Coordinates of C-alpha atoms in Angstrom, one line a residue:
X1 CA 7.8 -105.3 16.5
X2 CA 9.0 -102.7 14.3
X3 CA 5.4 -101.6 12.8
X4 CA 4.4 -101.0 16.6
X5 CA 7.3 -98.7 17.1
X6 CA 7.0 -96.7 13.8
X7 CA 3.6 -96.2 14.6
X8 CA 4.0 -95.0 18.3
X9 CA 6.9 -92.7 16.9
X10 CA 4.3 -91.3 14.1
X11 CA 3.1 -87.7 14.7
X12 CA -0.4 -87.8 16.0
X13 CA -2.2 -84.7 14.5
X14 CA -5.9 -86.1 16.1
X15 CA -6.5 -84.5 19.5
X16 CA -5.9 -86.5 22.9
X17 CA -8.0 -86.1 26.0
X18 CA -5.7 -83.5 27.9
X19 CA -5.3 -81.3 24.2
X20 CA -9.1 -81.4 24.2
X21 CA -9.6 -80.3 27.7
X22 CA -6.9 -77.4 27.3
X23 CA -8.3 -75.9 23.7
X24 CA -12.0 -75.8 25.3
X25 CA -10.8 -73.9 28.1
X26 CA -8.4 -72.0 26.3
X27 CA -11.2 -71.0 23.7
X28 CA -13.9 -70.6 26.9
X29 CA -11.5 -68.0 28.9
X30 CA -10.3 -66.2 25.7
X31 CA -14.1 -65.9 24.2
X32 CA -15.1 -64.5 27.6
X33 CA -12.4 -62.0 27.3
X34 CA -13.0 -60.7 23.8
X35 CA -16.5 -60.6 24.8
X36 CA -15.7 -57.5 26.6
X37 CA -15.3 -55.5 23.5
X38 CA -19.2 -55.2 23.3
X39 CA -19.5 -51.8 23.9
X40 CA -16.8 -50.9 22.0
X41 CA -18.8 -52.7 18.7
X42 CA -22.0 -52.4 17.0
X43 CA -23.5 -55.9 16.7
X44 CA -21.8 -59.4 17.4
X45 CA -19.6 -59.2 14.2
X46 CA -16.6 -58.6 16.2
X47 CA -17.6 -61.7 18.5
X48 CA -17.5 -63.8 15.6
X49 CA -14.3 -62.9 14.1
X50 CA -12.5 -63.1 17.4
X51 CA -13.6 -66.7 17.9
X52 CA -12.8 -67.4 14.2
X53 CA -9.4 -66.2 14.9
X54 CA -9.0 -68.1 18.0
X55 CA -10.2 -71.5 16.3
X56 CA -8.1 -70.6 13.7
X57 CA -4.7 -69.9 15.5
X58 CA -5.6 -72.9 18.1
X59 CA -5.4 -75.3 15.0
X60 CA -2.5 -74.1 13.5
X61 CA -0.3 -74.1 16.3
X62 CA -1.8 -77.6 17.4
X63 CA -0.7 -78.9 13.6
X64 CA 2.7 -77.3 13.9
X65 CA 3.5 -78.9 17.5
X66 CA 1.8 -82.2 16.4
X67 CA 3.8 -82.4 13.4
X68 CA 7.2 -81.3 15.5
X69 CA 7.6 -78.7 13.7
X70 CA 10.0 -75.7 15.1
X71 CA 8.3 -72.5 17.2
X72 CA 8.6 -70.1 14.3
X73 CA 6.0 -72.6 11.8
X74 CA 2.7 -71.5 13.8
X75 CA 4.1 -68.0 13.7
X76 CA 4.4 -67.9 10.1
X77 CA 1.3 -70.1 9.0
X78 CA -0.9 -67.6 11.0
X79 CA 0.6 -64.5 9.3
X80 CA 0.0 -65.8 6.3
X81 CA -3.5 -66.7 7.5
X82 CA -4.0 -63.3 8.6
X83 CA -3.4 -61.7 5.4
X84 CA -5.7 -64.5 3.6
X85 CA -8.7 -64.5 5.6
X86 CA -8.2 -60.9 7.3
X87 CA -9.7 -59.2 3.9
X88 CA -12.4 -61.3 3.4
X89 CA -13.5 -61.2 7.6
X90 CA -12.7 -56.9 8.2
X91 CA -12.6 -55.6 4.9
X92 CA -15.9 -56.4 3.5
X93 CA -17.4 -53.1 4.5
X94 CA -14.8 -51.4 2.2
X95 CA -15.2 -53.3 -0.5
X96 CA -11.5 -55.1 -0.1
X97 CA -12.8 -58.4 0.4
X98 CA -10.2 -60.5 -2.0
X99 CA -6.6 -61.0 -0.9
X100 CA -5.2 -58.3 -3.2
X101 CA -2.2 -55.8 -2.6
X102 CA -5.0 -53.1 -1.9
X103 CA -6.3 -55.3 0.8
X104 CA -3.1 -56.2 2.2
X105 CA -2.0 -52.4 2.6
X106 CA -5.4 -51.3 4.0
X107 CA -5.1 -54.8 6.5
X108 CA -1.5 -53.6 7.2
X109 CA -2.2 -50.1 8.0
X110 CA -5.2 -51.2 10.3
X111 CA -2.7 -54.0 12.1
X112 CA -0.2 -51.3 12.8
X113 CA -2.8 -47.8 13.2
X114 CA -6.4 -49.5 14.0
X115 CA -5.8 -49.2 17.8
X116 CA -5.2 -45.4 17.6
X117 CA -8.5 -45.3 15.3
X118 CA -10.0 -47.1 17.9
X119 CA -9.0 -44.9 21.0
X120 CA -10.0 -41.8 19.2
X121 CA -13.5 -43.1 17.7
X122 CA -16.6 -42.4 19.9
X123 CA -18.1 -45.9 20.9
X124 CA -19.3 -47.7 19.6
X125 CA -17.6 -48.1 15.9
X126 CA -18.6 -49.6 13.1
X127 CA -19.2 -53.3 13.9
X128 CA -18.7 -54.0 10.2
X129 CA -16.0 -51.8 9.3
X130 CA -12.1 -52.7 9.4
X131 CA -11.6 -52.4 13.1
X132 CA -12.6 -55.9 13.0
X133 CA -9.1 -56.6 12.1
X134 CA -8.2 -55.8 16.3
X135 CA -10.3 -59.0 17.1
X136 CA -9.4 -60.9 14.6
X137 CA -5.5 -60.3 15.1
X138 CA -6.1 -60.6 18.9
X139 CA -7.9 -63.8 18.5
X140 CA -5.5 -65.4 16.2
X141 CA -2.5 -64.6 18.4
X142 CA -4.2 -65.7 21.8
X143 CA -5.0 -69.3 19.6
X144 CA -1.4 -69.6 18.6
X145 CA 0.1 -68.7 22.0
X146 CA -2.3 -70.4 24.7
X147 CA -2.1 -73.8 22.5
X148 CA 1.9 -73.5 22.1
X149 CA 2.2 -73.0 26.0
X150 CA 0.1 -75.5 26.8
X151 CA 2.4 -77.8 24.8
X152 CA 5.3 -77.0 26.5
X153 CA 7.3 -80.0 28.5
X154 CA 9.9 -78.6 30.6
X155 CA 10.4 -77.0 33.2
X156 CA 8.6 -76.7 36.9
X157 CA 5.6 -78.2 37.0
X158 CA 3.9 -74.9 38.3
X159 CA 5.1 -73.0 36.0
X160 CA 3.9 -75.5 33.1
X161 CA 0.4 -75.2 34.4
X162 CA 0.4 -71.3 34.8
X163 CA 1.6 -70.8 31.3
X164 CA -1.4 -71.3 28.7
X165 CA -3.6 -69.4 31.6
X166 CA -1.4 -66.2 31.3
X167 CA -2.4 -65.8 27.7
X168 CA -6.2 -65.3 28.1
X169 CA -5.8 -63.4 31.2
X170 CA -3.4 -60.9 29.1
X171 CA -6.1 -61.4 26.3
X172 CA -8.7 -59.9 28.7
X173 CA -6.3 -57.0 30.1
X174 CA -5.8 -55.7 26.5
X175 CA -9.7 -55.8 26.1
X176 CA -10.1 -54.0 29.1
X177 CA -7.4 -51.2 28.5
X178 CA -8.9 -51.0 24.4
X179 CA -12.6 -50.9 26.2
X180 CA -15.0 -48.4 27.5
X181 CA -15.3 -46.8 31.0
X182 CA -18.0 -49.2 32.0
X183 CA -17.2 -53.2 31.8
X184 CA -19.4 -55.1 29.2
X185 CA -20.5 -57.5 32.4
X186 CA -18.8 -57.9 35.5
X187 CA -20.1 -61.2 35.8
X188 CA -18.8 -62.5 32.7
X189 CA -15.6 -60.9 32.5
X190 CA -15.3 -61.4 37.0
X191 CA -16.9 -64.5 38.2
X192 CA -16.9 -66.5 34.8
X193 CA -13.6 -65.7 33.5
X194 CA -11.9 -66.4 37.2
X195 CA -13.7 -70.0 37.2
X196 CA -12.6 -70.6 34.3
X197 CA -9.1 -70.0 34.7
X198 CA -9.1 -71.2 37.9
X199 CA -10.5 -74.5 37.4
X200 CA -8.3 -74.8 34.1
X201 CA -5.2 -74.2 36.5
X202 CA -6.4 -76.7 38.9
X203 CA -6.8 -79.2 36.3
X204 CA -3.6 -78.9 34.8
X205 CA -2.0 -79.1 37.9
X206 CA -3.6 -82.4 38.7
X207 CA -2.7 -83.7 35.5
X208 CA 1.2 -82.8 36.5
X209 CA 1.3 -84.7 39.9
X210 CA 2.2 -88.6 40.1
X211 CA -1.1 -90.9 39.2
X212 CA -2.4 -91.8 42.4
X213 CA -3.8 -95.1 42.3
X214 CA -7.5 -95.2 42.1
X215 CA -8.7 -93.0 39.4
X216 CA -12.0 -92.2 40.9
X217 CA -10.8 -90.5 43.7
X218 CA -8.6 -88.1 41.6
X219 CA -12.0 -87.7 39.4
X220 CA -13.8 -86.7 42.7
X221 CA -10.9 -84.1 43.6
X222 CA -10.8 -82.3 40.6
X223 CA -14.9 -82.2 40.0
X224 CA -14.7 -81.0 44.0
X225 CA -12.3 -78.9 43.1
X226 CA -14.0 -77.1 40.3
X227 CA -17.3 -76.3 42.3
X228 CA -15.6 -74.8 45.3
X229 CA -13.6 -72.3 42.4
X230 CA -17.1 -71.8 41.1
X231 CA -18.3 -70.9 44.8
X232 CA -15.3 -68.8 45.4
X233 CA -16.0 -66.8 42.3
X234 CA -19.7 -66.5 43.1
X235 CA -19.1 -65.4 46.8
X236 CA -16.5 -63.0 45.5
X237 CA -18.9 -61.3 43.5
X238 CA -20.6 -58.6 45.8
X239 CA -17.1 -57.6 47.1
X240 CA -16.1 -57.3 43.4
X241 CA -19.1 -55.0 42.5
X242 CA -18.8 -53.0 46.1
X243 CA -15.1 -52.0 45.0
X244 CA -15.5 -51.5 41.2
X245 CA -14.6 -47.8 40.5
X246 CA -17.2 -45.5 39.5
X247 CA -17.9 -44.7 35.9
X248 CA -14.9 -42.9 34.1
X249 CA -12.3 -43.9 36.8
X250 CA -11.5 -47.3 35.0
X251 CA -8.0 -47.5 33.8
X252 CA -8.4 -47.6 30.0
X253 CA -6.2 -46.2 27.1
X254 CA -9.0 -44.3 25.7
X255 CA -8.6 -41.7 28.6
X256 CA -4.9 -41.4 28.0
X257 CA -4.9 -40.7 23.9
X258 CA -5.8 -37.2 23.0
X259 CA -7.5 -37.3 20.1
X260 CA -5.7 -35.7 17.1
X261 CA -8.4 -33.0 16.0
X262 CA -8.2 -29.9 17.0
X263 CA -11.8 -28.0 16.8
X264 CA -10.2 -24.8 18.0
X265 CA -8.5 -24.0 14.6
X266 CA -12.1 -23.0 13.2
X267 CA -13.7 -20.0 13.5
X268 CA -16.3 -19.2 15.8
X269 CA -19.6 -18.9 13.5
X270 CA -20.8 -16.5 16.5
X271 CA -18.3 -13.9 15.2
X272 CA -19.7 -14.1 11.9
X273 CA -23.3 -13.4 12.8
X274 CA -24.0 -10.1 11.4
X275 CA -24.0 -11.7 7.8
X276 CA -27.7 -13.2 9.1
X277 CA -29.3 -9.9 10.0
X278 CA -31.4 -7.3 7.8
X279 CA -29.2 -5.1 5.8
X280 CA -31.8 -3.7 3.2
X281 CA -30.4 -0.2 4.0
X282 CA -27.0 -1.1 2.5
X283 CA -26.8 -4.4 0.7
X284 CA -23.9 -6.3 1.5
X285 CA -22.8 -9.2 -1.3
X286 CA -22.0 -11.6 1.3
X287 CA -25.1 -10.8 3.6
X288 CA -27.6 -14.0 3.9
X289 CA -30.6 -12.6 5.3
X290 CA -32.7 -13.8 2.5
X291 CA -30.4 -16.5 1.4
X292 CA -31.7 -20.4 1.6
X293 CA -29.6 -22.3 3.7
X294 CA -30.6 -25.7 3.6
X295 CA -33.9 -27.0 3.5
X296 CA -35.0 -29.9 6.5
X297 CA -37.5 -32.6 6.3
X298 CA -38.7 -34.7 9.4
X299 CA -39.1 -32.3 11.8
X300 CA -42.0 -29.7 13.2
X301 CA -41.8 -25.9 12.4
X302 CA -39.9 -24.4 15.6
X303 CA -37.6 -27.0 16.3
X304 CA -34.1 -25.8 16.7
X305 CA -31.2 -26.6 14.4
X306 CA -27.9 -26.6 16.0
X307 CA -24.6 -25.1 14.2
X308 CA -22.1 -25.5 17.0
X309 CA -22.1 -25.2 20.6
X310 CA -19.7 -22.6 21.7
X311 CA -18.3 -23.6 24.8
X312 CA -15.4 -21.6 25.7
X313 CA -14.6 -17.9 26.3
X314 CA -11.1 -16.6 25.8
X315 CA -11.8 -13.0 26.5
X316 CA -12.1 -12.6 22.6
X317 CA -14.7 -15.1 20.9
X318 CA -17.1 -17.5 22.7
X319 CA -15.6 -20.5 20.7
X320 CA -15.8 -24.2 20.5
X321 CA -13.2 -26.6 22.6
X322 CA -12.3 -29.8 23.8
X323 CA -12.7 -30.9 27.3
X324 CA -15.0 -27.2 28.7
X325 CA -16.9 -29.2 30.9
X326 CA -15.6 -30.4 34.1
X327 CA -15.9 -34.0 34.7
X328 CA -17.1 -35.2 31.7
X329 CA -15.6 -37.8 29.7
X330 CA -17.1 -37.8 26.2
X331 CA -16.5 -34.1 26.0
X332 CA -14.1 -34.3 22.9
X333 CA -14.7 -34.1 18.9
X334 CA -13.9 -37.7 17.8
X335 CA -14.6 -40.5 14.9
X336 CA -17.8 -42.1 15.5
X337 CA -19.4 -45.0 13.2
X338 CA -23.1 -44.9 11.8
X339 CA -24.6 -45.7 15.0
X340 CA -23.9 -43.1 18.0
X341 CA -24.6 -44.1 21.7
X342 CA -26.4 -41.3 22.5
X343 CA -29.1 -42.8 24.9
X344 CA -31.8 -39.7 25.6
X345 CA -35.2 -40.0 25.9
X346 CA -37.5 -37.8 23.6
X347 CA -39.4 -37.9 20.2
X348 CA -37.4 -39.9 17.5
X349 CA -36.9 -38.3 14.4
X350 CA -35.6 -38.9 11.1
X351 CA -34.6 -36.1 9.3
X352 CA -33.4 -35.2 5.6
X353 CA -31.3 -31.8 5.3
X354 CA -30.4 -30.6 1.8
X355 CA -28.0 -27.6 1.8
X356 CA -28.5 -24.6 -0.6
X357 CA -26.3 -21.6 -1.7
X358 CA -26.1 -19.8 1.4
X359 CA -24.6 -22.8 3.4
X360 CA -20.7 -23.6 3.3
X361 CA -18.2 -24.6 6.1
X362 CA -17.6 -27.2 8.4
X363 CA -20.3 -27.3 10.9
X364 CA -22.9 -30.0 10.2
X365 CA -26.6 -28.6 11.1
X366 CA -28.2 -31.2 13.2
X367 CA -31.2 -31.5 15.6
X368 CA -31.7 -32.9 18.8
X369 CA -29.3 -35.9 20.4
X370 CA -27.8 -37.5 17.2
X371 CA -28.1 -41.0 17.0
X372 CA -27.2 -42.1 13.4
X373 CA -25.9 -40.7 10.3
X374 CA -25.7 -40.9 6.7
X375 CA -24.1 -39.0 4.2
X376 CA -26.4 -39.6 1.0
X377 CA -24.5 -37.2 -1.6
X378 CA -21.1 -35.5 -2.5
X379 CA -18.2 -37.5 -1.5
X380 CA -19.6 -39.6 0.9
X381 CA -16.2 -41.3 1.9
X382 CA -13.9 -38.5 2.4
X383 CA -17.2 -36.8 4.5
X384 CA -17.4 -40.0 6.7
X385 CA -13.4 -40.2 7.2
X386 CA -13.3 -36.9 8.2
X387 CA -16.5 -36.5 10.5
X388 CA -16.2 -35.8 13.7
X389 CA -18.8 -35.3 17.0
X390 CA -18.5 -34.1 20.3
X391 CA -21.4 -35.9 22.0
X392 CA -21.5 -34.0 25.2
X393 CA -22.0 -30.8 23.0
X394 CA -24.0 -32.4 20.2
X395 CA -21.6 -30.7 17.9
X396 CA -21.0 -32.2 14.4
X397 CA -17.9 -30.9 12.1
X398 CA -17.1 -32.3 8.6
X399 CA -13.6 -30.5 8.1
X400 CA -13.8 -32.2 4.1
X401 CA -16.0 -29.5 3.6
X402 CA -19.9 -29.1 3.2
X403 CA -20.7 -27.9 -0.5
X404 CA -24.0 -26.6 -1.7
X405 CA -26.3 -29.5 -3.0
X406 CA -24.9 -32.0 -0.3
X407 CA -27.7 -33.8 1.2
X408 CA -27.1 -36.5 4.4
X409 CA -30.0 -38.0 6.2
X410 CA -29.9 -38.6 10.2
X411 CA -32.1 -40.1 13.2
X412 CA -31.9 -38.4 16.6
X413 CA -34.2 -37.9 19.7
X414 CA -35.7 -34.6 20.3
X415 CA -35.4 -34.1 24.1
X416 CA -37.4 -32.0 26.5
X417 CA -35.0 -29.2 26.9
X418 CA -37.2 -26.8 29.0
X419 CA -35.6 -25.5 32.0
X420 CA -37.1 -23.0 34.8
X421 CA -36.2 -21.0 37.3
X422 CA -37.0 -24.1 39.9
X423 CA -34.4 -26.4 38.3
X424 CA -31.4 -27.3 40.2
X425 CA -28.3 -26.7 38.0
X426 CA -25.2 -28.7 38.3
X427 CA -22.6 -27.2 40.8
X428 CA -19.3 -27.5 38.5
X429 CA -18.8 -24.6 36.3
X430 CA -16.1 -24.4 33.9
X431 CA -13.4 -21.7 33.4
X432 CA -15.8 -19.3 31.9
X433 CA -16.9 -18.5 35.1
X434 CA -13.1 -17.0 35.8
X435 CA -13.5 -15.8 32.2
X436 CA -16.1 -13.6 33.4
X437 CA -15.0 -11.9 36.0
X438 CA -15.3 -8.0 34.0
X439 CA -19.1 -8.9 34.6
X440 CA -18.9 -9.7 38.5
X441 CA -20.6 -6.4 39.6
X442 CA -23.5 -6.7 37.0
X443 CA -23.9 -10.2 37.6
X444 CA -24.7 -9.3 41.8
X445 CA -26.5 -6.2 41.1
X446 CA -29.1 -7.7 37.9
X447 CA -29.9 -10.7 40.1
X448 CA -31.8 -8.6 42.5
X449 CA -32.7 -10.3 45.8
X450 CA -32.6 -13.7 44.7
X451 CA -30.8 -16.2 46.3
X452 CA -30.5 -19.6 44.8
X453 CA -28.1 -19.8 41.5
X454 CA -30.7 -20.8 38.9
X455 CA -33.2 -18.0 39.8
X456 CA -30.5 -15.3 39.9
X457 CA -29.7 -16.3 36.5
X458 CA -33.4 -15.8 35.4
X459 CA -33.6 -12.4 37.2
X460 CA -30.5 -11.4 34.9
X461 CA -32.0 -12.6 31.9
X462 CA -35.1 -10.7 32.8
X463 CA -33.0 -7.5 33.5
X464 CA -31.3 -7.7 30.0
X465 CA -34.6 -8.0 28.1
X466 CA -36.5 -5.2 30.1
X467 CA -33.6 -2.9 30.2
X468 CA -31.4 -3.8 26.4
X469 CA -31.9 -2.5 23.5
X470 CA -32.0 -4.4 20.3
X471 CA -29.9 -3.2 17.1
X472 CA -27.9 -5.2 14.4
X473 CA -26.2 -2.0 13.1
X474 CA -28.1 -2.3 9.7
X475 CA -29.7 1.4 9.7
X476 CA -27.2 4.6 9.5
X477 CA -28.1 5.8 13.4
X478 CA -27.1 2.5 14.5
X479 CA -24.1 1.5 13.1
X480 CA -22.6 2.7 16.5
X481 CA -23.1 -0.6 17.9
X482 CA -21.0 -2.4 16.7
X483 CA -20.3 -6.4 16.3
X484 CA -18.4 -8.7 18.4
X485 CA -18.3 -10.2 22.0
X486 CA -14.9 -9.3 22.9
X487 CA -14.4 -8.4 26.3
X488 CA -14.4 -4.6 25.8
X489 CA -17.5 -4.6 23.1
X490 CA -19.1 -6.8 26.2
X491 CA -17.9 -4.3 29.3
X492 CA -17.8 -1.1 28.4
X493 CA -19.7 -1.4 24.9
X494 CA -22.7 -3.2 26.5
X495 CA -23.0 -3.7 29.8
X496 CA -21.7 -0.2 30.9
X497 CA -22.8 1.5 28.3
X498 CA -25.2 4.4 28.6
X499 CA -27.2 2.4 26.0
X500 CA -27.0 -1.2 26.4
X501 CA -28.0 -2.6 22.8
X502 CA -26.7 -5.3 20.5
X503 CA -28.2 -8.4 18.7
X504 CA -28.0 -12.0 19.5
X505 CA -24.4 -12.0 19.4
X506 CA -24.1 -10.0 22.1
X507 CA -27.0 -10.4 24.4
X508 CA -26.0 -14.6 24.1
X509 CA -22.3 -14.3 24.7
X510 CA -23.3 -11.8 27.9
X511 CA -25.8 -14.0 29.2
X512 CA -23.9 -17.2 29.1
X513 CA -21.0 -15.3 31.0
X514 CA -22.9 -14.2 33.6
X515 CA -24.9 -17.5 34.5
X516 CA -21.3 -18.9 34.5
X517 CA -20.5 -16.3 37.1
X518 CA -23.4 -16.8 38.8
X519 CA -22.8 -20.5 39.3
X520 CA -24.6 -22.1 36.7
X521 CA -22.9 -23.8 34.0
X522 CA -23.8 -21.9 30.7
X523 CA -22.9 -21.8 27.0
X524 CA -23.9 -20.6 23.7
X525 CA -25.2 -22.1 21.0
X526 CA -25.4 -20.6 17.0
X527 CA -28.2 -22.3 15.1
X528 CA -31.6 -21.4 13.4
X529 CA -35.2 -22.2 14.2
X530 CA -37.0 -24.1 11.7
X531 CA -39.8 -22.1 9.6
X532 CA -42.7 -23.3 8.1
X533 CA -42.0 -25.3 4.9
X534 CA -38.6 -26.3 6.5
X535 CA -36.4 -24.1 4.5
X536 CA -34.1 -22.1 6.8
X537 CA -33.0 -18.7 5.5
X538 CA -30.3 -16.7 7.1
X539 CA -33.4 -14.6 8.3
X540 CA -34.2 -17.9 10.9
X541 CA -30.6 -17.9 12.4
X542 CA -30.3 -16.9 16.1
X543 CA -28.1 -17.4 19.2
X544 CA -29.3 -18.9 22.4
X545 CA -27.9 -20.4 25.5
X546 CA -27.9 -23.9 27.3
X547 CA -28.0 -24.0 31.0
X548 CA -26.5 -27.3 32.6
X549 CA -29.0 -28.8 35.3
X550 CA -28.1 -31.4 38.5
X551 CA -28.9 -34.3 36.2
X552 CA -26.2 -33.5 33.5
X553 CA -28.4 -32.6 30.5
X554 CA -28.5 -29.1 29.3
X555 CA -31.5 -27.1 29.0
X556 CA -32.6 -24.5 26.2
X557 CA -32.5 -20.8 27.6
X558 CA -34.1 -19.3 24.6
X559 CA -33.1 -15.8 23.0
X560 CA -36.5 -14.1 23.8
X561 CA -35.7 -14.7 27.5
X562 CA -33.0 -12.6 27.8
X563 CA -33.1 -10.2 24.7
X564 CA -36.4 -7.8 23.6
X565 CA -37.0 -6.4 20.6
X566 CA -37.2 -2.8 21.3
X567 CA -34.7 -0.6 19.2
X568 CA -32.5 2.1 20.7
X569 CA -33.2 5.9 19.9
X570 CA -32.3 7.1 16.7
X571 CA -29.3 9.1 18.1
X572 CA -27.2 7.5 20.9
X573 CA -25.9 9.5 23.9
X574 CA -22.7 11.6 22.8
X575 CA -20.7 9.4 25.1
X576 CA -21.4 6.1 23.2
X577 CA -20.9 7.9 19.9
X578 CA -17.0 9.0 21.1
X579 CA -16.5 5.8 22.3
X580 CA -17.6 3.9 19.2
X581 CA -14.8 6.0 17.2
X582 CA -12.0 4.8 19.6
X583 CA -12.9 1.4 20.5
X584 CA -12.7 -0.8 17.7
X585 CA -12.9 -4.2 17.6
X586 CA -9.8 -6.4 16.3
X587 CA -10.3 -7.0 12.6
X588 CA -10.6 -10.7 12.8
X589 CA -12.1 -11.2 16.0
X590 CA -13.0 -15.0 15.1
X591 CA -10.2 -17.2 15.7
X592 CA -9.2 -18.5 19.2
X593 CA -5.5 -18.0 20.1
X594 CA -4.4 -21.0 18.6
X595 CA -2.0 -21.9 15.7
X596 CA -4.8 -22.2 12.8
X597 CA -4.4 -24.3 9.7
X598 CA -7.8 -23.0 8.3
X599 CA -9.7 -20.0 7.5
X600 CA -13.4 -21.7 7.0
X601 CA -16.1 -19.8 7.8
X602 CA -19.6 -20.3 8.2
X603 CA -21.9 -19.0 5.7

């Protein structure tokens, strides 16, 4: 008899039927919740790490409960396991797989601040990187808490039935808030999760009731209830799908967190355009017309290389900015992983870029729609850490710098970006339409008799090309036509001048403003056209305009569509000579009116 009493009071570590059922349903519901991070990470390692955290947390909590240890025991055990296994699971990609002080410091940093890095990184993030700490700790915490709450033996029966189910429900809520605007699967995170959660509630509620004589009837009721729960969840799916908010309206933290990177601190490369023009008449040591900037392989001659997309005009300069496109959720400069979710149809290319002596600064030359990037040489870790990319602007910056000799390799898609007068533009223009108010008269007059917005834009482009003159201010007679694209230069010094003359800087800046004024979203792009041989020099640099069409894509309006090559008369009108002596552009017109922490310029 004594031996039997001792056996009954001895802790039983092996789980019983009830514990096994709770464990299986906790694992199933939590796994469906973690699966919601699929659009956020590349690969499936996030799911494996999250599931391992769940299993480890469940095992630790079960052992502590079976041995009747205090509640603090599984918390301390899980904390130790987090630091013991975390480096191996989450930090292998950064060379910190062993549990060392350096690894513990890195994993603690990710525990405290990883959520911020995740929310300010353009998804999908690197599925092998340190941000795996998030699914690891979420799984571990859910496993410990869910198992502990399933063993609560006091309190109202309804509360004991509900408590453990709140853990995967809370996990799903956190995953949604950390995720992207579009759900990974409404069926999995909606119907399947609801069916399992409601079934678990039914099982635990039935378990808490006084057993009814005749086990067969009880089993039948449980099975029937589970079937009805599944049918109810499936029937609710059409309503759920119809009521699901449109893309970009889902409540997530990503849309509430302002990325810390301010692109406005860097000067607009368009303001330095005359560093690339031919100044053989009076050589300037900073002139880059004949100097090699970089070389590319993997693209055909004639391909456009983008330095920077300039999408905001403040009356002084066209500059790069965040959130310039109305309604665009991806129009910010964010961290990105090696793989960029940039679905575009077109020709796939793999490009190698080697920077030369004439190129420096922060703007990374790219072509097409960037989808994968590798920094091959130089301080690759620093460049990867500082790299930011704007998906809507297709512009990349490396704030740590791009010294000569650096090499990078990227994969991209070259879409069909042609535009014509019959295309339908997008019906939302940004703030540049108001900034172009000083050109309102010219926009209406130069558009002629055309009635549709896109045709009016093409009519204005034809007028600029036919009536305007080209000058880069290189010769003595043409130095009267100054650089700059502030309001005075584009207004009285260009559009209203006796001779409308300028180079890519003035023409592209004016054309983009006029297009916005006419109701077609437009922006300026600073870049180059790849020559034969792939070695880009200053002579290949140009500025063009992009127009946004109804499907949201941006199409190229090439420089030659709105700028000709006829030079003005050697002796400009007297009024223009007098004006040029009094209207002097600001000494440094390249900064946007924001606090500046850098004077880096594009060379």
